[in-house]
Amino acid sequence: MGFAQGTALLSAERLSFAFPQGTPVLRDVSLRLKGGTSVGLLGANGAGKTTLLGALTGTVRGTTGGSVRLDVGGLRARRAIGFATQAIALYPVLTVEENVGHLARLLLGSGEAKAAIARTLEEFALGPIARTRVHHLSGGQRRLVHLAASFVHAPPIRLLDEPTVALDFEARQLVVRRVRAWREEGAAVLVTAHYPEDIEELSTELVLLRDGKTRDLGELGTVLSNQVRTLSLRGARPDASWELTLATSSLEEVRSKLGEVPSDVHLSELRLSGNRLRDILLRDPSLSAFARESEGP
Ligand SMILES: Nc1ncnc2c1ncn2[C@@H]1O[C@H](COP(=O)(O)OP(=O)(O)OP(=O)(O)O)[C@@H](O)[C@H]1O
């Protein structure tokens, strides 16, 4: 892609935004999208994630403050940024190939378009439906075509607003693989999603949007390693279940934590009292609990 990994391709400084006659949605947003990384944007419903993507691309109308800077070797914004909006934008009466081709010709010109169309159809596994009109496709297929068309010009900056909506497992995995490949090619990615599992699979760094401000939470791995593991013991009796939280999964800690369970619920006594131990489950840390805490009131 020609940009050094880790270089900020897009930098927003103290970005603010208010809809006409509306209350401010963004107050003080600072954000860096670096080549080779993928930022997962977390935030509750209505926090302003879609508005932020609109403000970064200049596609929402309202009052904007602060600055958005691109560092993409002089590429114009429409070549440099691909934005897969939350709302699907396709021509229903045109085929998949015609939709992808239309954008390719607009953004690249007819010289480069042919190769870009072929590459995009292949990357998104759209060959079998290339000649199908969009109005004959399922919701998930339309989402995939929308994503493919949005990035047909191979832009170095890629914004994805809820890209996994309506996708089945296979299509979702395809999107996860594509985002990883883009990162490896040096693109800077920003993605919003409602499910922490999606953010976990699609991002390398996390940013939280709350009260109109962004908070850089750092690398996904670091955020996760700071989360606790949970050890659940479930007995056959409904009143015989316990949850312990662990900072690590080391056996030593499990042993010492088990010592904290009151003696009347020790494993040996469970068996003695005829209460079979149904399962012992060690859950790895996940973003779910963290997201619930971060997005809470
Ligand atoms: N066109 C508009 N005019 C006025 N207010 C709007 C408009 N679009 C969105 N808003 C308001 O701006 C706020 C942020 O909305 P936005 O859609 O950016 O949130 P979001 O974080 O993307 O939410 P979700 O997770 O539900 O998609 C909300 O309070 C919403 O009601």
Short mmCIF file of C-alpha atoms and ligand atoms in Angstrom, two decimals:
data_model
loop_
_atom_site.label_atom_id
_atom_site.label_comp_id
_atom_site.label_asym_id
_atom_site.label_seq_id
_atom_site.Cartn_x
_atom_site.Cartn_y
_atom_site.Cartn_z
CA MET A 1 0.00 0.00 0.00
CA GLY A 2 3.09 2.17 0.16
CA PHE A 3 2.66 3.62 3.65
CA ALA A 4 4.91 2.72 6.58
CA GLN A 5 3.12 0.51 9.12
CA GLY A 6 2.25 2.49 12.23
CA THR A 7 2.10 5.85 10.44
CA ALA A 8 -1.06 7.85 11.22
CA LEU A 9 -2.94 8.02 7.91
CA LEU A 10 -5.85 9.91 9.47
CA SER A 11 -5.69 12.14 12.54
CA ALA A 12 -8.67 13.86 14.11
CA GLU A 13 -7.97 16.53 16.70
CA ARG A 14 -10.57 17.93 19.08
CA LEU A 15 -13.34 17.13 16.62
CA SER A 16 -16.79 18.40 17.57
CA PHE A 17 -20.08 18.04 15.76
CA ALA A 18 -23.70 19.13 16.27
CA PHE A 19 -26.67 18.40 14.00
CA PRO A 20 -28.54 21.52 12.78
CA GLN A 21 -30.79 22.66 15.65
CA GLY A 22 -29.63 19.65 17.61
CA THR A 23 -27.62 19.10 20.72
CA PRO A 24 -23.93 18.41 20.22
CA VAL A 25 -23.12 14.75 19.55
CA LEU A 26 -19.32 14.95 19.45
CA ARG A 27 -17.56 17.27 21.86
CA ASP A 28 -13.90 16.43 21.94
CA VAL A 29 -12.84 13.58 19.73
CA SER A 30 -9.22 12.80 19.06
CA LEU A 31 -8.36 9.76 17.04
CA ARG A 32 -5.48 8.32 15.04
CA LEU A 33 -5.88 5.66 12.40
CA LYS A 34 -2.50 4.08 11.76
CA GLY A 35 -1.45 1.92 8.85
CA GLY A 36 -1.52 -1.79 9.71
CA THR A 37 -3.94 -1.37 12.60
CA SER A 38 -7.65 -1.65 13.07
CA VAL A 39 -9.46 0.45 15.65
CA GLY A 40 -12.64 -0.96 17.16
CA LEU A 41 -14.97 1.87 18.13
CA LEU A 42 -17.03 0.95 21.19
CA GLY A 43 -20.02 2.93 22.41
CA ALA A 44 -23.61 2.47 23.51
CA ASN A 45 -26.57 2.99 21.15
CA GLY A 46 -26.77 6.67 20.32
CA ALA A 47 -23.21 7.41 21.57
CA GLY A 48 -22.39 8.94 18.19
CA LYS A 49 -20.36 6.24 16.40
CA THR A 50 -22.12 6.66 13.04
CA THR A 51 -22.00 10.44 13.44
CA LEU A 52 -18.26 10.25 14.08
CA LEU A 53 -17.70 8.29 10.86
CA GLY A 54 -19.81 10.89 9.06
CA ALA A 55 -17.81 13.76 10.58
CA LEU A 56 -14.50 12.10 9.64
CA THR A 57 -15.63 11.80 6.02
CA GLY A 58 -17.56 15.08 5.83
CA THR A 59 -20.76 13.23 4.95
CA VAL A 60 -23.06 14.56 7.69
CA ARG A 61 -24.54 18.03 7.67
CA GLY A 62 -24.14 20.14 10.76
CA THR A 63 -21.64 22.26 12.64
CA THR A 64 -18.15 20.81 12.81
CA GLY A 65 -15.16 22.02 14.84
CA GLY A 66 -11.59 20.80 15.19
CA SER A 67 -9.63 19.17 12.41
CA VAL A 68 -9.30 15.98 10.39
CA ARG A 69 -5.96 15.50 8.65
CA LEU A 70 -5.03 12.91 6.05
CA ASP A 71 -1.47 11.82 5.53
CA VAL A 72 -1.77 9.70 2.41
CA GLY A 73 0.87 10.99 0.04
CA GLY A 74 -1.36 13.53 -1.66
CA LEU A 75 -4.20 11.14 -2.54
CA ARG A 76 -7.54 12.92 -2.70
CA ALA A 77 -9.96 12.07 0.14
CA ARG A 78 -12.31 10.07 -2.07
CA ARG A 79 -9.44 7.89 -3.28
CA ALA A 80 -7.90 7.64 0.17
CA ILE A 81 -11.00 6.72 2.17
CA GLY A 82 -13.43 3.85 1.71
CA PHE A 83 -16.55 4.11 3.85
CA ALA A 84 -18.96 1.19 4.12
CA THR A 85 -21.93 2.98 5.64
CA GLN A 86 -24.42 1.29 7.97
CA ALA A 87 -27.18 1.78 5.39
CA ILE A 88 -26.66 -0.34 2.29
CA ALA A 89 -26.15 1.79 -0.82
CA LEU A 90 -26.64 -0.26 -4.00
CA TYR A 91 -28.72 0.00 -7.17
CA PRO A 92 -31.34 -2.77 -6.84
CA VAL A 93 -31.93 -3.19 -10.59
CA LEU A 94 -28.25 -3.53 -11.46
CA THR A 95 -26.28 -6.74 -11.04
CA VAL A 96 -23.59 -7.26 -8.42
CA GLU A 97 -20.88 -6.78 -11.02
CA GLU A 98 -22.53 -3.63 -12.39
CA ASN A 99 -22.80 -2.11 -8.90
CA VAL A 100 -19.15 -2.84 -8.09
CA GLY A 101 -18.15 -1.70 -11.59
CA HIS A 102 -20.07 1.56 -11.34
CA LEU A 103 -18.13 2.61 -8.24
CA ALA A 104 -14.84 1.35 -9.68
CA ARG A 105 -15.23 3.51 -12.79
CA LEU A 106 -16.28 6.56 -10.74
CA LEU A 107 -13.37 6.27 -8.31
CA LEU A 108 -10.61 4.85 -10.49
CA GLY A 109 -11.53 5.61 -14.10
CA SER A 110 -12.15 2.95 -16.73
CA GLY A 111 -8.44 2.14 -17.17
CA GLU A 112 -7.96 0.74 -13.67
CA ALA A 113 -11.55 -0.37 -13.11
CA LYS A 114 -11.47 -3.75 -14.87
CA ALA A 115 -8.73 -5.25 -12.73
CA ALA A 116 -10.24 -3.73 -9.56
CA ILE A 117 -13.65 -5.28 -10.29
CA ALA A 118 -12.15 -8.74 -10.87
CA ARG A 119 -10.02 -8.52 -7.72
CA THR A 120 -12.96 -7.34 -5.59
CA LEU A 121 -15.37 -10.02 -6.82
CA GLU A 122 -12.76 -12.65 -6.03
CA GLU A 123 -11.83 -11.26 -2.61
CA PHE A 124 -15.46 -11.23 -1.50
CA ALA A 125 -16.27 -14.58 -3.17
CA LEU A 126 -18.96 -12.90 -5.28
CA GLY A 127 -18.24 -14.80 -8.52
CA PRO A 128 -21.32 -17.06 -8.29
CA ILE A 129 -23.68 -14.07 -7.91
CA ALA A 130 -21.82 -11.56 -10.09
CA ARG A 131 -24.60 -11.52 -12.72
CA THR A 132 -27.49 -11.50 -10.22
CA ARG A 133 -29.51 -8.32 -9.81
CA VAL A 134 -29.23 -6.89 -6.31
CA HIS A 135 -33.00 -6.98 -5.68
CA HIS A 136 -32.82 -10.78 -5.92
CA LEU A 137 -30.21 -11.06 -3.15
CA SER A 138 -30.67 -11.82 0.55
CA GLY A 139 -29.93 -9.16 3.18
CA GLY A 140 -26.60 -10.78 4.04
CA GLN A 141 -25.54 -11.02 0.38
CA ARG A 142 -26.41 -7.34 -0.11
CA ARG A 143 -24.29 -6.42 2.91
CA LEU A 144 -21.34 -8.29 1.42
CA VAL A 145 -21.76 -6.62 -2.00
CA HIS A 146 -22.05 -3.23 -0.26
CA LEU A 147 -18.75 -3.87 1.56
CA ALA A 148 -17.08 -5.06 -1.64
CA ALA A 149 -18.22 -2.02 -3.62
CA SER A 150 -17.20 0.40 -0.83
CA PHE A 151 -13.57 -0.75 -1.01
CA VAL A 152 -13.23 -1.49 -4.73
CA HIS A 153 -10.66 1.34 -5.05
CA ALA A 154 -8.36 -0.29 -2.43
CA PRO A 155 -8.20 2.85 -0.27
CA PRO A 156 -5.52 3.07 2.45
CA ILE A 157 -8.16 4.19 5.02
CA ARG A 158 -11.20 1.94 5.49
CA LEU A 159 -14.18 2.77 7.68
CA LEU A 160 -16.79 0.09 8.38
CA ASP A 161 -20.01 0.92 10.21
CA GLU A 162 -21.54 -2.30 11.56
CA PRO A 163 -20.20 -4.48 8.77
CA THR A 164 -21.40 -7.77 10.24
CA VAL A 165 -25.14 -6.98 10.34
CA ALA A 166 -27.18 -9.78 8.70
CA LEU A 167 -24.12 -11.85 7.79
CA ASP A 168 -24.17 -15.59 8.34
CA PHE A 169 -21.18 -17.31 9.93
CA GLU A 170 -19.32 -17.92 6.68
CA ALA A 171 -19.81 -14.38 5.37
CA ARG A 172 -18.80 -12.94 8.74
CA GLN A 173 -15.58 -15.00 8.69
CA LEU A 174 -14.91 -13.72 5.20
CA VAL A 175 -15.16 -10.13 6.47
CA VAL A 176 -12.87 -10.95 9.41
CA ARG A 177 -10.30 -12.42 6.97
CA ARG A 178 -10.58 -9.41 4.66
CA VAL A 179 -10.02 -6.92 7.49
CA ARG A 180 -6.94 -8.89 8.60
CA ALA A 181 -5.61 -8.95 5.03
CA TRP A 182 -6.13 -5.20 4.68
CA ARG A 183 -4.18 -4.60 7.87
CA GLU A 184 -1.36 -6.79 6.61
CA GLU A 185 -1.31 -4.74 3.41
CA GLY A 186 -0.87 -1.61 5.58
CA ALA A 187 -4.39 -0.15 5.54
CA ALA A 188 -5.76 1.78 8.53
CA VAL A 189 -9.16 0.41 9.54
CA LEU A 190 -11.90 1.78 11.81
CA VAL A 191 -14.80 -0.50 12.62
CA THR A 192 -17.96 -0.24 14.69
CA ALA A 193 -19.97 -3.27 15.75
CA HIS A 194 -22.58 -4.00 18.35
CA TYR A 195 -21.21 -7.29 19.55
CA PRO A 196 -17.94 -7.36 21.50
CA GLU A 197 -17.09 -10.68 19.79
CA ASP A 198 -17.08 -8.85 16.45
CA ILE A 199 -14.91 -6.05 17.78
CA GLU A 200 -12.56 -8.67 19.26
CA GLU A 201 -12.12 -10.36 15.90
CA LEU A 202 -11.97 -7.24 13.78
CA SER A 203 -9.73 -4.89 15.79
CA THR A 204 -6.25 -4.56 17.16
CA GLU A 205 -6.92 -1.40 19.20
CA LEU A 206 -9.90 -0.04 21.06
CA VAL A 207 -11.40 3.40 21.37
CA LEU A 208 -14.41 4.14 23.54
CA LEU A 209 -16.86 6.89 22.58
CA ARG A 210 -18.82 8.21 25.52
CA ASP A 211 -20.35 11.60 26.33
CA GLY A 212 -19.13 12.91 22.98
CA LYS A 213 -15.50 12.18 23.83
CA THR A 214 -13.13 9.43 22.81
CA ARG A 215 -10.95 7.49 25.19
CA ASP A 216 -8.05 5.55 23.73
CA LEU A 217 -8.13 2.20 25.53
CA GLY A 218 -4.99 0.87 23.83
CA GLU A 219 -4.26 -2.50 22.29
CA LEU A 220 -6.93 -5.16 22.38
CA GLY A 221 -4.52 -7.74 23.85
CA THR A 222 -3.64 -5.43 26.74
CA VAL A 223 -7.29 -4.62 27.46
CA LEU A 224 -8.13 -8.32 27.49
CA SER A 225 -5.19 -9.34 29.65
CA ASN A 226 -6.34 -6.83 32.25
CA GLN A 227 -9.72 -8.53 32.41
CA VAL A 228 -10.40 -11.29 34.89
CA ARG A 229 -11.01 -14.92 34.12
CA THR A 230 -14.03 -16.48 35.70
CA LEU A 231 -14.13 -19.91 37.26
CA SER A 232 -17.62 -21.36 37.62
CA LEU A 233 -18.48 -24.41 39.64
CA ARG A 234 -21.91 -25.77 39.08
CA GLY A 235 -23.45 -28.42 41.28
CA ALA A 236 -26.47 -30.49 40.33
CA ARG A 237 -28.52 -28.71 43.00
CA PRO A 238 -29.66 -25.23 41.93
CA ASP A 239 -28.35 -23.71 45.18
CA ALA A 240 -24.91 -25.21 44.68
CA SER A 241 -23.18 -22.96 42.15
CA TRP A 242 -20.34 -20.53 42.68
CA GLU A 243 -18.46 -18.10 40.53
CA LEU A 244 -14.92 -17.07 41.35
CA THR A 245 -12.98 -14.43 39.53
CA LEU A 246 -9.32 -14.97 38.79
CA ALA A 247 -6.65 -12.59 37.65
CA THR A 248 -4.83 -15.44 35.89
CA SER A 249 -5.58 -19.02 35.00
CA SER A 250 -2.59 -20.45 36.88
CA LEU A 251 -3.30 -23.67 38.73
CA GLU A 252 -1.84 -22.16 41.89
CA GLU A 253 -4.40 -19.40 41.84
CA VAL A 254 -7.23 -21.77 41.09
CA ARG A 255 -6.16 -23.85 44.13
CA SER A 256 -5.90 -20.87 46.42
CA LYS A 257 -9.23 -19.44 45.20
CA LEU A 258 -10.91 -22.76 45.80
CA GLY A 259 -9.75 -22.38 49.39
CA GLU A 260 -11.97 -19.29 49.60
CA VAL A 261 -15.13 -21.28 48.90
CA PRO A 262 -16.83 -21.83 52.26
CA SER A 263 -16.05 -25.26 53.66
CA ASP A 264 -19.63 -26.41 53.32
CA VAL A 265 -19.28 -26.18 49.57
CA HIS A 266 -15.90 -27.89 49.17
CA LEU A 267 -15.76 -30.24 46.22
CA SER A 268 -15.22 -33.35 48.33
CA GLU A 269 -18.19 -32.44 50.49
CA LEU A 270 -20.27 -31.79 47.40
CA ARG A 271 -19.73 -35.37 46.36
CA LEU A 272 -20.19 -36.69 49.89
CA SER A 273 -23.51 -34.95 50.26
CA GLY A 274 -24.65 -36.56 47.02
CA ASN A 275 -24.61 -33.27 45.13
CA ARG A 276 -22.83 -34.23 41.92
CA LEU A 277 -20.51 -31.60 40.52
CA ARG A 278 -21.94 -30.92 37.07
CA ASP A 279 -19.18 -28.82 35.60
CA ILE A 280 -16.14 -26.72 36.21
CA LEU A 281 -15.75 -24.01 33.65
CA LEU A 282 -12.87 -21.62 33.26
CA ARG A 283 -13.89 -18.72 31.05
CA ASP A 284 -11.17 -16.70 29.37
CA PRO A 285 -11.43 -12.94 29.60
CA SER A 286 -13.57 -11.46 26.88
CA LEU A 287 -14.56 -8.03 25.77
CA SER A 288 -18.21 -8.62 26.66
CA ALA A 289 -17.92 -7.90 30.37
CA PHE A 290 -15.62 -4.98 29.67
CA ALA A 291 -18.00 -3.51 27.07
CA ARG A 292 -20.94 -3.83 29.45
CA GLU A 293 -19.00 -1.91 32.09
CA SER A 294 -17.73 0.72 29.64
CA GLU A 295 -21.08 1.37 28.05
CA GLY A 296 -23.09 1.37 31.25
CA PRO A 297 -24.71 4.51 32.66
N1 LIG B 1 -29.82 13.28 11.23
C1 LIG B 1 -29.88 13.48 12.55
N2 LIG B 1 -30.40 14.62 13.05
C2 LIG B 1 -30.43 14.85 14.39
N3 LIG B 1 -29.96 14.00 15.32
C3 LIG B 1 -29.41 12.84 14.88
C4 LIG B 1 -29.35 12.52 13.48
N4 LIG B 1 -28.75 11.31 13.35
C5 LIG B 1 -28.46 10.90 14.60
N5 LIG B 1 -28.86 11.81 15.53
C6 LIG B 1 -28.69 11.72 16.99
O1 LIG B 1 -27.27 11.73 17.26
C7 LIG B 1 -26.95 10.83 18.32
C8 LIG B 1 -25.87 9.85 17.86
O2 LIG B 1 -26.43 8.99 16.88
P1 LIG B 1 -25.53 7.91 16.11
O3 LIG B 1 -26.41 7.26 15.09
O4 LIG B 1 -24.29 8.57 15.65
O5 LIG B 1 -25.19 6.90 17.30
P2 LIG B 1 -24.53 5.46 17.22
O6 LIG B 1 -23.50 5.40 18.31
O7 LIG B 1 -24.05 5.16 15.85
O8 LIG B 1 -25.78 4.54 17.59
P3 LIG B 1 -26.12 3.02 17.21
O9 LIG B 1 -25.16 2.18 18.00
O10 LIG B 1 -27.52 2.86 17.69
O11 LIG B 1 -25.98 2.86 15.72
C9 LIG B 1 -28.26 10.18 18.73
O12 LIG B 1 -28.74 10.85 19.88
C10 LIG B 1 -29.16 10.38 17.54
O13 LIG B 1 -30.51 10.48 17.95
#
